[in-house]
Structure formats: structure tokens, C-alpha cells
mmCIF file of C-alpha atoms in Angstrom:
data_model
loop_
_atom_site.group_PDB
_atom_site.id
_atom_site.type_symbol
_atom_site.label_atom_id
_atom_site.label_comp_id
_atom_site.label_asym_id
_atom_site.label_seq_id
_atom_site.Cartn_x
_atom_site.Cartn_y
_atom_site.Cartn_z
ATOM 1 C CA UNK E 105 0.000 0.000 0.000
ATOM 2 C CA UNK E 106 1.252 3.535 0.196
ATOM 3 C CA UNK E 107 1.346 6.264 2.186
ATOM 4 C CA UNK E 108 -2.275 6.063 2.685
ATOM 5 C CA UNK E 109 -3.998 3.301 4.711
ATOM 6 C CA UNK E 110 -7.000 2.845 1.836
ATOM 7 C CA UNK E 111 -6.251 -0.917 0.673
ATOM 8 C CA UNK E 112 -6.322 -1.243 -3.104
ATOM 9 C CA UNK E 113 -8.250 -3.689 -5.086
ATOM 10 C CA UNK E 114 -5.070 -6.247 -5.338
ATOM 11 C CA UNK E 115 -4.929 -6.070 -1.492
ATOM 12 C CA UNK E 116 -9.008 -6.372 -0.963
ATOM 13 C CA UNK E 117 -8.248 -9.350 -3.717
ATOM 14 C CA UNK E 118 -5.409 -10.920 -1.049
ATOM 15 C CA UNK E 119 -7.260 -10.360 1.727
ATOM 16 C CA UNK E 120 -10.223 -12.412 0.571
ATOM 17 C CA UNK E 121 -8.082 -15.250 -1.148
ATOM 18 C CA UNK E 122 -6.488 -15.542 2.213
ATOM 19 C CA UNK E 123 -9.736 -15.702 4.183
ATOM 20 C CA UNK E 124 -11.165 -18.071 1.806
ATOM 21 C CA UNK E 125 -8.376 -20.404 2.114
ATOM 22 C CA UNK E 126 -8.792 -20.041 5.632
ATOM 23 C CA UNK E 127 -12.138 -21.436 5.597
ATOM 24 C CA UNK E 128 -11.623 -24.095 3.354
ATOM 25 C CA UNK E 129 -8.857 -24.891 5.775
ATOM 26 C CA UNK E 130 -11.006 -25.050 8.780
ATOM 27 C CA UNK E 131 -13.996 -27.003 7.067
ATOM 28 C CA UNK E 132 -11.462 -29.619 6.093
ATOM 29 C CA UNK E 133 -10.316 -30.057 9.806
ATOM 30 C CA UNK E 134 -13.393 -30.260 10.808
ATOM 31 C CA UNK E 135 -14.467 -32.933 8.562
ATOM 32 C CA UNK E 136 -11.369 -35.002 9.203
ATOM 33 C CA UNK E 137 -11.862 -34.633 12.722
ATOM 34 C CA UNK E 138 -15.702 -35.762 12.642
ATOM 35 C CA UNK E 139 -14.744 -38.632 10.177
ATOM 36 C CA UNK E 140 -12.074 -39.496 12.539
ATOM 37 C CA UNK E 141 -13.599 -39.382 16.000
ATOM 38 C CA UNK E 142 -16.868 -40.843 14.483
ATOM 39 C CA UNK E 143 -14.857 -43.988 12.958
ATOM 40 C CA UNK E 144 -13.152 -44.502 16.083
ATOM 41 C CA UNK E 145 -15.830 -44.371 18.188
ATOM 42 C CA UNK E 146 -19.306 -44.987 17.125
ATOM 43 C CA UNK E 147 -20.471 -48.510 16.832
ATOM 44 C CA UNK E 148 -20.931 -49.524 13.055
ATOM 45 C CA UNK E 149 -24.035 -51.031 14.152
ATOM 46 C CA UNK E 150 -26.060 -48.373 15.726
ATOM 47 C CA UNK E 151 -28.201 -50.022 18.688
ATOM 48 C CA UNK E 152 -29.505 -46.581 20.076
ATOM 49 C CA UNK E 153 -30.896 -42.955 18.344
ATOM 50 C CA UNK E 154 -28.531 -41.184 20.034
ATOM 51 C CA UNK E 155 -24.222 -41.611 21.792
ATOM 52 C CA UNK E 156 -23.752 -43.543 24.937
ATOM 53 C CA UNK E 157 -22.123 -42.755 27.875
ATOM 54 C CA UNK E 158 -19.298 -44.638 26.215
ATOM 55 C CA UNK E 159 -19.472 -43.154 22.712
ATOM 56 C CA UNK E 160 -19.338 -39.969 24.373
ATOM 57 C CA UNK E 161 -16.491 -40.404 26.336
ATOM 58 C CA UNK E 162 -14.500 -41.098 23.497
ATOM 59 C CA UNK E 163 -15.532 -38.501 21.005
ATOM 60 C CA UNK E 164 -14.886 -35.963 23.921
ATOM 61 C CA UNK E 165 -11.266 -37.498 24.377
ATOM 62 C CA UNK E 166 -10.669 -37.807 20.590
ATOM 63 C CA UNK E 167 -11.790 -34.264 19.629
ATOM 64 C CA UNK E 168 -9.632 -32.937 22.440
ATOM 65 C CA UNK E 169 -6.429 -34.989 21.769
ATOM 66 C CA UNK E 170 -6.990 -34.010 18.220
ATOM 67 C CA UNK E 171 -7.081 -30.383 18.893
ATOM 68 C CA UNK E 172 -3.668 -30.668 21.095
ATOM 69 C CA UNK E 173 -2.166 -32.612 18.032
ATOM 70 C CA UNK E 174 -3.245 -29.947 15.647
ATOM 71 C CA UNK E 175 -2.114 -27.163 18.023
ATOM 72 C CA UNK E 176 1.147 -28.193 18.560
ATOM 73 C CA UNK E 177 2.103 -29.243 14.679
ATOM 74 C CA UNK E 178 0.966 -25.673 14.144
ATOM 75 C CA UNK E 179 3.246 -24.303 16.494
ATOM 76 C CA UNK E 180 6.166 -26.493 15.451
ATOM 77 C CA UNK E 181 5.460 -25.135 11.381
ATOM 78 C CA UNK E 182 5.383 -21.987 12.982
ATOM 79 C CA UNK E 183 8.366 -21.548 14.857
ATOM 80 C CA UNK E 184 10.369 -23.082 12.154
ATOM 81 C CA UNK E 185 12.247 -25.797 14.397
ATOM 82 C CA UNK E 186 11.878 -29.474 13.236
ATOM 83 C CA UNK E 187 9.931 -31.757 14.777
ATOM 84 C CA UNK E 188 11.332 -33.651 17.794
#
């Protein structure tokens, strides 16, 4: 930009790639981490309408673990230190 703080079309343009890849970003973890939790712990063969005490359990301990996972690669990318 230039001396002014007006963003120009090319930056309104960047801006809104950026946030779109953004959500496409977070949709895609979200759907991995449904498909993932779900697999793990819903019975294939579904015996009641709704989760179990069980079922539960697990989805809470598999979304969480998840979300430490993800957290951590992200800080690893972005402090630019290898992984351990």
C-alpha cells in the first residue's frame, strides 16, 4: 500500500483469497476430525438414536487430543524448528 492506509483492489483481492483459504482450511479439519472421532468411536451397528455414555467419552477425548495434536504441529510449522 502507500502512504495512505485505503487498501487497493489487489490487497481487498489478497485479503479475501487468504480468508477463503482459511475457511476451506477449517472445514477440512473439521471434517477429518468428525470422520475421525466418528470412525473410532461410534459402533458400526447403531443399537440406540442417540451416543452412549461410552461413545461420548471417546468422542470428547478424541476431539480434544486431536485439537492438542493440531495445536502443537501448528506451532512447530510456525516456529520453524523441526519436529522432535
Amino acid at each position: 500500500m502507500a502512504g495512505n492506509d485505503v487498501p487497493s483492489a489487489l490487497d481487498k483481492e489478497q485479503i479475501f483469497g487468504m480468508a477463503e483459504k482459511e475457511m476451506e482450511y477449517r472445514v477440512e479439519l473439521f471434517n477429518k476430525l468428525t470422520n475421525t472421532c466418528f470412525n473410532k468411536c461410534v459402533e458400526k451397528k447403531y443399537k440406540e438414536s442417540e451416543l452412549n455414555m461410552g461413545e461420548n467419552s471417546c468422542i470428547d477425548r478424541c476431539v480434544s487430543k486431536y485439537w492438542q495434536v493440531n495445536s502443537l504441529i501448528g506451532q512447530l510449522l510456525g516456529s520453524g524448528r523441526p519436529p522432535m
